[in-house]
XYZ file of C-alpha atoms in Angstrom:
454
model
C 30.352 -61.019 -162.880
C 28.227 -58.367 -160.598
C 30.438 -57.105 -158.016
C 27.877 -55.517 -155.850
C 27.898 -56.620 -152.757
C 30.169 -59.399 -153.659
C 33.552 -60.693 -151.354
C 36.470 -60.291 -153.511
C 40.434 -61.094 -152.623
C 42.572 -59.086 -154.142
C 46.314 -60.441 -153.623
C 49.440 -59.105 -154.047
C 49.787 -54.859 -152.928
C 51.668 -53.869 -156.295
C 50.251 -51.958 -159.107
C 47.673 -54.466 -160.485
C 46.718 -55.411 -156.719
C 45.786 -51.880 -155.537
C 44.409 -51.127 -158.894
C 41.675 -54.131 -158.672
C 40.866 -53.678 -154.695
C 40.410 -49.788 -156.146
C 37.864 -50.671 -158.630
C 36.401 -53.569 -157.221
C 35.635 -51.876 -154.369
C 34.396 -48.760 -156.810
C 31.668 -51.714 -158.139
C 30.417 -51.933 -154.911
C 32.304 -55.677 -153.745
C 33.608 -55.808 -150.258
C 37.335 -56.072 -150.870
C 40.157 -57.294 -149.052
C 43.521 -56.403 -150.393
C 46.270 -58.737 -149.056
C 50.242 -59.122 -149.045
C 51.775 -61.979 -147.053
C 54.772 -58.958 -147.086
C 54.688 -56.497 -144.300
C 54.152 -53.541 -147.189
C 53.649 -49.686 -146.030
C 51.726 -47.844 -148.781
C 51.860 -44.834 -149.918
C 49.641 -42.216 -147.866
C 47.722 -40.835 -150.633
C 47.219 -44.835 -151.956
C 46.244 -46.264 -148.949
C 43.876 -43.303 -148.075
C 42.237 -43.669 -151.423
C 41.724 -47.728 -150.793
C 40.317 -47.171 -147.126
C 37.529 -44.178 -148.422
C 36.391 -46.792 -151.106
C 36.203 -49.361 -148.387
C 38.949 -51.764 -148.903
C 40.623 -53.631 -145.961
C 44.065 -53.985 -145.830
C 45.801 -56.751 -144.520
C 49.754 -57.068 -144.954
C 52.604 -58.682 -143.283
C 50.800 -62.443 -143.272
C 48.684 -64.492 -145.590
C 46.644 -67.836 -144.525
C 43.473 -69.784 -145.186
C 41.027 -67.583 -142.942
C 41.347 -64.867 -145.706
C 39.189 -67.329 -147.583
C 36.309 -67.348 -145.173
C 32.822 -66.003 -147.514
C 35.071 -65.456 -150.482
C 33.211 -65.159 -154.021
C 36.352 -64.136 -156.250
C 40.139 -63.870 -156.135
C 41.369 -61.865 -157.939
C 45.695 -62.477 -158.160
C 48.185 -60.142 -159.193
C 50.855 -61.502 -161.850
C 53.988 -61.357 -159.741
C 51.874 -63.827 -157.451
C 52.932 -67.477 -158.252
C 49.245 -68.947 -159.263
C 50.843 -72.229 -156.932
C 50.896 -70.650 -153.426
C 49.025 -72.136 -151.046
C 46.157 -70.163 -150.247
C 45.713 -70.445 -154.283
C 46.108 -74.429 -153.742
C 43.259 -74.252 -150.803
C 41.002 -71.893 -152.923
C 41.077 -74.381 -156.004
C 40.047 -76.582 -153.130
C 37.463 -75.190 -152.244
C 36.280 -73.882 -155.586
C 36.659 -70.619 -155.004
C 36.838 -68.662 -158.240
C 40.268 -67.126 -159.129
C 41.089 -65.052 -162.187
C 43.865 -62.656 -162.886
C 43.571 -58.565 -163.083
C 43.725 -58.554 -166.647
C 40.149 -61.082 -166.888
C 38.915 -58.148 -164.285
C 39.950 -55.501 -166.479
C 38.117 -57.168 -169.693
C 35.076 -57.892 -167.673
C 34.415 -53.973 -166.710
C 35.545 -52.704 -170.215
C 33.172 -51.119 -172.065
C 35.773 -50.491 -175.438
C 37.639 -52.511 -177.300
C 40.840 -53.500 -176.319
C 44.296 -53.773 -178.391
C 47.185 -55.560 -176.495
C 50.767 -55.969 -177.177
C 52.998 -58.717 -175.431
C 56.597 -60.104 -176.356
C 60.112 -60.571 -174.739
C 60.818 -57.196 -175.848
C 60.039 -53.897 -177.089
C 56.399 -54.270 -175.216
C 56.465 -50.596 -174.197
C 57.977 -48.860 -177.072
C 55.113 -50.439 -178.986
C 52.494 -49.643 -176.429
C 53.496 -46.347 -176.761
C 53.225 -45.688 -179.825
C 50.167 -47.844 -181.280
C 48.467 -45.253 -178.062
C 49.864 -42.180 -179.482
C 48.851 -43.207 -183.470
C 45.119 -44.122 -181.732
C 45.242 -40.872 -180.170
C 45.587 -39.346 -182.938
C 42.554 -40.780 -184.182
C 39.884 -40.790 -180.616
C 40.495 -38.880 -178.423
C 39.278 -41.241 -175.858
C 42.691 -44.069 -175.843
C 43.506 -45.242 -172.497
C 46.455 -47.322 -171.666
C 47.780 -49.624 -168.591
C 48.968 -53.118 -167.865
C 52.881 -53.453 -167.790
C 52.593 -49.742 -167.952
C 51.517 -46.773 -166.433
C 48.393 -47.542 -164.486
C 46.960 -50.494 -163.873
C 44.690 -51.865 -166.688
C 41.636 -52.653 -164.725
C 41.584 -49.180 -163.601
C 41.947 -47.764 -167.541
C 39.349 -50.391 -168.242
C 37.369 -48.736 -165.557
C 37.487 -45.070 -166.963
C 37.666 -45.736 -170.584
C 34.094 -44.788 -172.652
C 32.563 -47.360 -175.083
C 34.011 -45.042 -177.980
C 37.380 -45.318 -176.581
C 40.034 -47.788 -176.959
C 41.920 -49.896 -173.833
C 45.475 -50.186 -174.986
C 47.551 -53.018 -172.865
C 50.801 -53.842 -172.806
C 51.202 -57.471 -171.086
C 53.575 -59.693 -169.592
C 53.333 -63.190 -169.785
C 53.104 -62.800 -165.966
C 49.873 -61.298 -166.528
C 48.683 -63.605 -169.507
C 49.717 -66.573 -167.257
C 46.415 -66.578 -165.441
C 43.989 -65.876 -168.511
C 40.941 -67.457 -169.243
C 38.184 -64.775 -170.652
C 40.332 -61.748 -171.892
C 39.669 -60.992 -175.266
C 41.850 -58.574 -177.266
C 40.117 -57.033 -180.531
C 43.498 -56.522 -181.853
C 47.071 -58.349 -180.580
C 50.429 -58.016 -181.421
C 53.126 -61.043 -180.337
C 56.292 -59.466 -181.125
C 59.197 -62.046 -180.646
C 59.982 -64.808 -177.719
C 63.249 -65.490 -176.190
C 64.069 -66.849 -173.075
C 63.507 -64.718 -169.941
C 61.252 -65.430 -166.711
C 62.317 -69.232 -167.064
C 62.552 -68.767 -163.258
C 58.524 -68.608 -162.861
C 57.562 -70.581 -166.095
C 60.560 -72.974 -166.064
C 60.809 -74.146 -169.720
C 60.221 -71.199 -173.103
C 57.798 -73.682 -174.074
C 55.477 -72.545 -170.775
C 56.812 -69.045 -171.377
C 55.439 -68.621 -174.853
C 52.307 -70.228 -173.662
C 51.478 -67.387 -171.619
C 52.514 -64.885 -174.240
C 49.937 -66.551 -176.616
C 47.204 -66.139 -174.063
C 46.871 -62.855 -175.999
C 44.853 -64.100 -178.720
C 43.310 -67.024 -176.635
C 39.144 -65.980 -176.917
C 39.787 -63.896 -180.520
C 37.544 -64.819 -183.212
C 37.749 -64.010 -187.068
C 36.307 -60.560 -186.327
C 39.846 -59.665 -184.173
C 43.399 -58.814 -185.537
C 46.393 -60.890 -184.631
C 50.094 -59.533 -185.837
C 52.388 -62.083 -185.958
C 56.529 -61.821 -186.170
C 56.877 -63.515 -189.038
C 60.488 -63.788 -188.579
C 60.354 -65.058 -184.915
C 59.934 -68.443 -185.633
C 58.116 -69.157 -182.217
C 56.217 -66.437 -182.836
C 55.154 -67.637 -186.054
C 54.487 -71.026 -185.433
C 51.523 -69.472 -183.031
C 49.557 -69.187 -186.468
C 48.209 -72.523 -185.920
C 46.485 -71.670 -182.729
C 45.108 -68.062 -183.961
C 41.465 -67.885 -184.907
C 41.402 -64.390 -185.639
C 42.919 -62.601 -188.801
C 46.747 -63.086 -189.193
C 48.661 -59.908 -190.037
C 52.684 -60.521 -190.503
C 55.436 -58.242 -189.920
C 58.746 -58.573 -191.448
C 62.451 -57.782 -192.217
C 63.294 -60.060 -194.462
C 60.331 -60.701 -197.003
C 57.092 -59.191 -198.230
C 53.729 -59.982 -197.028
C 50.535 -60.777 -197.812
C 48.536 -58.821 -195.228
C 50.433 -56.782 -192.487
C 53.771 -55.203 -192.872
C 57.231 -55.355 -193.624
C 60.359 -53.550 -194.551
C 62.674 -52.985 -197.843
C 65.124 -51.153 -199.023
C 65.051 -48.524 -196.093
C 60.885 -47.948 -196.409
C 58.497 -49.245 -194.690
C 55.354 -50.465 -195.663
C 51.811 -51.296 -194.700
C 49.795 -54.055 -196.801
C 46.549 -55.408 -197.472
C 45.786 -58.323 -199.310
C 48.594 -57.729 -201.730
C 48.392 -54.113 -202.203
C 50.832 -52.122 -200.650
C 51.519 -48.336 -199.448
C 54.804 -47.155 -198.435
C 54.379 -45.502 -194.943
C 57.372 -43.980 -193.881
C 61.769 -44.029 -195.095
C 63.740 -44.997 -192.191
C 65.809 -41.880 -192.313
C 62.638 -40.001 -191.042
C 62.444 -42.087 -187.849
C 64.251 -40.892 -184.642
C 64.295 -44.140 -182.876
C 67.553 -46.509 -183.479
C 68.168 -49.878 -183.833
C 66.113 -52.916 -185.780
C 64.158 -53.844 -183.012
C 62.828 -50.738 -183.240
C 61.692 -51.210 -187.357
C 60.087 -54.742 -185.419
C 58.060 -52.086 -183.026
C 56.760 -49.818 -185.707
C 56.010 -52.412 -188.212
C 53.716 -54.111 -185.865
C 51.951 -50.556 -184.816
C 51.571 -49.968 -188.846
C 50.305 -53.614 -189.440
C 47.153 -53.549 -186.626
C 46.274 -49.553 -186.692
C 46.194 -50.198 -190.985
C 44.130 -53.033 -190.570
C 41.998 -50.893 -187.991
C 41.823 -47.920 -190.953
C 44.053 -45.329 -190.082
C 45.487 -43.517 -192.919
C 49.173 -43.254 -194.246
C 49.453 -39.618 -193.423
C 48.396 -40.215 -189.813
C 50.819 -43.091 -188.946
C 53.595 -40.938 -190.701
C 53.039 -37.870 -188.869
C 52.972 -40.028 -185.690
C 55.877 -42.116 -186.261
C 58.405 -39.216 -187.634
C 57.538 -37.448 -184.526
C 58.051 -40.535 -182.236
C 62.111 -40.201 -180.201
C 61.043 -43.298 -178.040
C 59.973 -44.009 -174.608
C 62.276 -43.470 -171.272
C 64.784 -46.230 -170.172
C 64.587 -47.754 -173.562
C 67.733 -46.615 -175.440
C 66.910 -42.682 -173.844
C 69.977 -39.910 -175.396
C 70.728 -38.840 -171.965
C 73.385 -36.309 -172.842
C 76.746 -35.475 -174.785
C 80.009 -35.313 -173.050
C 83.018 -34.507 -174.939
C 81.684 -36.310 -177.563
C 81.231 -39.084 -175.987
C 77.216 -40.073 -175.701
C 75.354 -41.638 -173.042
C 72.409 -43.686 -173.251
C 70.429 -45.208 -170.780
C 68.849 -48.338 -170.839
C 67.692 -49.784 -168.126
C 64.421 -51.288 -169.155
C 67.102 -54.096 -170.971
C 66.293 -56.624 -168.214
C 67.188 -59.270 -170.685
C 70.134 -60.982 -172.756
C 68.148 -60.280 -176.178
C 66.932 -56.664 -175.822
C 71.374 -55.943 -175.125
C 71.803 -57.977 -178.190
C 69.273 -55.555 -179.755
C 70.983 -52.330 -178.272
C 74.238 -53.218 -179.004
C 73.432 -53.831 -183.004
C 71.879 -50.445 -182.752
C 75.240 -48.369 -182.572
C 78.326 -48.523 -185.171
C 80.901 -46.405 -182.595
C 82.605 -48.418 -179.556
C 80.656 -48.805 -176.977
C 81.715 -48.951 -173.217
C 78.785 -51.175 -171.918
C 77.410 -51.170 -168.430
C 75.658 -54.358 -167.550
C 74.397 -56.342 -164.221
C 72.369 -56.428 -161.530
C 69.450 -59.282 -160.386
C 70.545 -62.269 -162.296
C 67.659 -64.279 -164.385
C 70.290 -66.800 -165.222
C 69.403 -67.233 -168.494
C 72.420 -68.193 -171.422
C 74.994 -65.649 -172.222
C 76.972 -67.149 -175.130
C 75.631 -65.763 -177.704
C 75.941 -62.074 -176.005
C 79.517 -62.409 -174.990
C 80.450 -63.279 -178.209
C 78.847 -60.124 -179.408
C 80.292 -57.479 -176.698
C 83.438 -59.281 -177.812
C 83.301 -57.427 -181.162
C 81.052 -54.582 -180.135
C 82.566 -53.137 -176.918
C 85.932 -51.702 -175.793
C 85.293 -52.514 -172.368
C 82.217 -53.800 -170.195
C 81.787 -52.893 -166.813
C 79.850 -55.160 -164.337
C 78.133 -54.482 -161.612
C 75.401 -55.960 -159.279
C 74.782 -59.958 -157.984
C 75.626 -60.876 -161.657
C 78.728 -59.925 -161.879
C 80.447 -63.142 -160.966
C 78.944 -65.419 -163.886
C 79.033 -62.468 -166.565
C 82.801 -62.024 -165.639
C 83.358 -65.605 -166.113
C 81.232 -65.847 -169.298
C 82.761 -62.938 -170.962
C 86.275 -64.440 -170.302
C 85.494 -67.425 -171.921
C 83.888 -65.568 -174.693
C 87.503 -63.918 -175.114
C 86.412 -60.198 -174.134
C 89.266 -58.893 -172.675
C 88.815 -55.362 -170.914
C 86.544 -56.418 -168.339
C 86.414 -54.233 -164.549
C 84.264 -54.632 -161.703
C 82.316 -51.402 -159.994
C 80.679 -51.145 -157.076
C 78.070 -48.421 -157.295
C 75.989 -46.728 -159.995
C 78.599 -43.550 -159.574
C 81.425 -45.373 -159.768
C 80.584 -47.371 -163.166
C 79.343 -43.415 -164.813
C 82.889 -42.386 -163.769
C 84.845 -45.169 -165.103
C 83.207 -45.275 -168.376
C 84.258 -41.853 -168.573
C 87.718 -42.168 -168.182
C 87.686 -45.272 -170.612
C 85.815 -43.048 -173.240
C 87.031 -41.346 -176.389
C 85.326 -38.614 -178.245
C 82.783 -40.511 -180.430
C 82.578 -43.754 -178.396
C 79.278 -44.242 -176.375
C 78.642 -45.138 -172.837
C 75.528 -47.298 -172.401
C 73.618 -48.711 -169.390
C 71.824 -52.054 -170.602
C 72.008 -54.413 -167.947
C 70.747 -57.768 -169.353
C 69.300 -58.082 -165.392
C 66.423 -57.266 -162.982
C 66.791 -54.412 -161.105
C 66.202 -55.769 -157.635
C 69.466 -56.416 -156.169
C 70.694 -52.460 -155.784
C 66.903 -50.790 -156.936
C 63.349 -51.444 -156.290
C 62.551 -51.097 -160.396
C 64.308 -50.601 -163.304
C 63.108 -46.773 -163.424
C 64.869 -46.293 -160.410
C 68.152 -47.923 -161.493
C 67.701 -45.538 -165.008
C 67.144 -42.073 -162.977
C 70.287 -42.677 -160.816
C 72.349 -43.718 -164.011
C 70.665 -40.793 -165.737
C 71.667 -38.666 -162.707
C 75.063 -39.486 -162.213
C 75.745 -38.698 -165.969
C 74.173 -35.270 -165.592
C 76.779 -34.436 -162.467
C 79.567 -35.460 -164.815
C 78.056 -32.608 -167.490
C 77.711 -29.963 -164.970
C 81.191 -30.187 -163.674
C 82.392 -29.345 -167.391
């Protein structure tokens, strides 16, 4: 689409909203960016928006926003069933999401990642190996900035690297990803998508418009990932824990490798990488399986990946205590990526967890902090049902805290020299903090006043 002079709808204020009314409105479109909530942005944001000529309307939303629309463009925490969505269909007003913007002004190729978890740890990486590589790798989406304005700035030489929720696939129709990686599915969002059936559907929007010229990596051992194969039309490359491959990657014996059509190269020993845990091996095995396929060299993704501690809020060292450790990690919105952090340690673990509910099952983690922990403290709107699940599940040393401070200093006191203290919430953020980020820095903070007072 030509944006000049065009009358584009940008809704929802968030990231992805001001990102699109930005650019949009850089393309030369008359933009309106609207938020049915009353939403005071930041000076320097909404400064930038009003020189490039965007209106700003908060604090209401209704059907005279439509009035000479040519485009809406919806951010993904907006439901695409609200009813100024429902009147726009109506009226057959075209609606896309800001990831179809974001392919539309792209001039490079673009490599996308998407799964329940571990969507940033491998977006950080697979940007950092591609650095290494062109100099001209830009990255947004779930992360960082928003993807239609790295889209925007990225040169045709480049590469657009986008990590994506399945709130942002949701709304799909024309993105096209040269290379995707699908790294596992469990339940989470069932709230906006209802059944993991809808849920996964989104996630495979990633590979929706490839063709046999793009890369697709597969989990191989996800079997809901894996079943995907029979929608993919570009070329399958597995990943794997548990058996070899054809054409991808997998891991063996403490190496892992990188393969293509049969013939394999060992990349890099697990005792050379920093970052803990098997769901991390999952991360790096998919980086290795699309940047081999894409021709970068063994040296180059070993150099990378030896170097590579990790990304913040995702299993982040904070500090050492009287030998107790402390990690934080808050980006664990969900029941699986605890599961995940939880296998990742062999000493007792003191476990912080709860917050925003996404009432999704907790059986199968119960029964784990059951044999993993030595206590788990719960905090937040969540801590009713998690109490009640974890004392059916038999765990035993369970306490209730009432503030970020108070849970640092209790696990503490509970702690022995060699035990750890983690924060992975299996919730949202948005009961006590705006984003997980902030719930992290105030965990992170309240550990570094226990250090300084000795």
């Amino acid at each position: 689409m030509e944006y000049r002079d065009k009358h584009i709808l940008v809704l929802g204020a968030g990231t992805s909203g001001i990102g699109a009314a930005h650019i949009a409105a850089m393309l030369g479109a008359h933009v309106i960016l609207n938020d049915y909530a009353s939403i005071k942005l930041e000076a320097d944001i909404e400064t930038q928006l009003l020189n490039a000529g965007v209106t700003i309307i908060t604090g209401s939303q209704d059907n005279n926003l439509l009035c000479d629309i040519d485009q809406i463009i919806v951010s993904p925490g907006i439901s695409l069933s609200i009813p100024i969505l429902v009147e726009a269909r109506r009226r057959h007003i075209p609606i896309i999401g800001e990831v179809d913007l974001a392919y539309h002004i792209s001039k490079a190729p673009i490599l996308g990642v998407t799964g329940t978890n571990g969507k940033t740890t491998t977006t950080t990486l697979l940007a950092d190996i591609m650095k290494a590589v062109n100099p001209h790798v830009y990255v947004g989406g779930n992360i960082g900035k928003s993807l239609s304005e790295a889209a925007y700035r990225v040169p045709s030489d480049g590469y657009l690297i986008a990590e994506l929720s399945s709130y942002q696939l949701e709304s799909v129709e024309e993105f096209r990803a040269h290379g995707a990686i699908v790294l596992n599915v469990t339940p989470d969002h069932l709230a906006r998508h209802k059944t993991l059936e809808a849920y996964a559907k989104a996630k495979a929007n990633i590979f929706k418009n490839q063709d046999n010229h793009d890369y697709l990596v597969l989990n191989a051992d996800d079997m809901i990932v894996k079943a995907m194969e029979d929608e993919a039309d570009g070329i399958i490359l597995y990943i794997s824990q548990k058996q070899k491959v054809y054409n991808g990657a997998y891991y063996a014996n403490g190496v892992c490798y990188a393969v293509s059509n049969g013939i394999e190269e060992a990349i890099i020993d697990v005792s050379h990488i920093l970052i803990p845990g098997a769901h991390n091996i999952e991360n790096i095995l998919s980086v290795i399986a699309l940047t081999y396929a894409l021709g970068v060299t063994k040296d180059i993704l070993y150099n990378v990946i030896s170097q590579f501690s990790g990304v913040e809020h995702r299993l982040e060292k904070v500090a050492v205590i009287h030998e107790v450790t402390y990690y934080n990690d808050s980006k664990a919105t969900n029941v699986d990526s605890v599961i995940k952090a939880l296998q990742s340690f062999t000493a007792p673990v003191i476990l912080l967890a709860g917050g925003h509910d996404k009432m999704t099952p907790l059986h199968d983690l119960m029964d784990l902090i059951k044999c993993k922990t030595k206590a788990l403290l719960l905090m937040g709107e969540a801590a009713d049902r998690f109490e009640q699940s974890a004392r059916e599940a038999g765990v035993l040393s369970i306490y209730r805290v009432n503030s970020m401070r108070e849970a640092v200093e209790l696990g503490q006191k509970l702690a022995v020299p060699n035990d750890v203290v983690l924060l992975s919430p299996a919730c949202s953020s948005f009961d006590w903090y705006s984003c997980f980020e902030e719930r992290g820095d105030d965990f992170k903070r309240e550990v570094m006043r226990l250090a300084q007072q000795g």
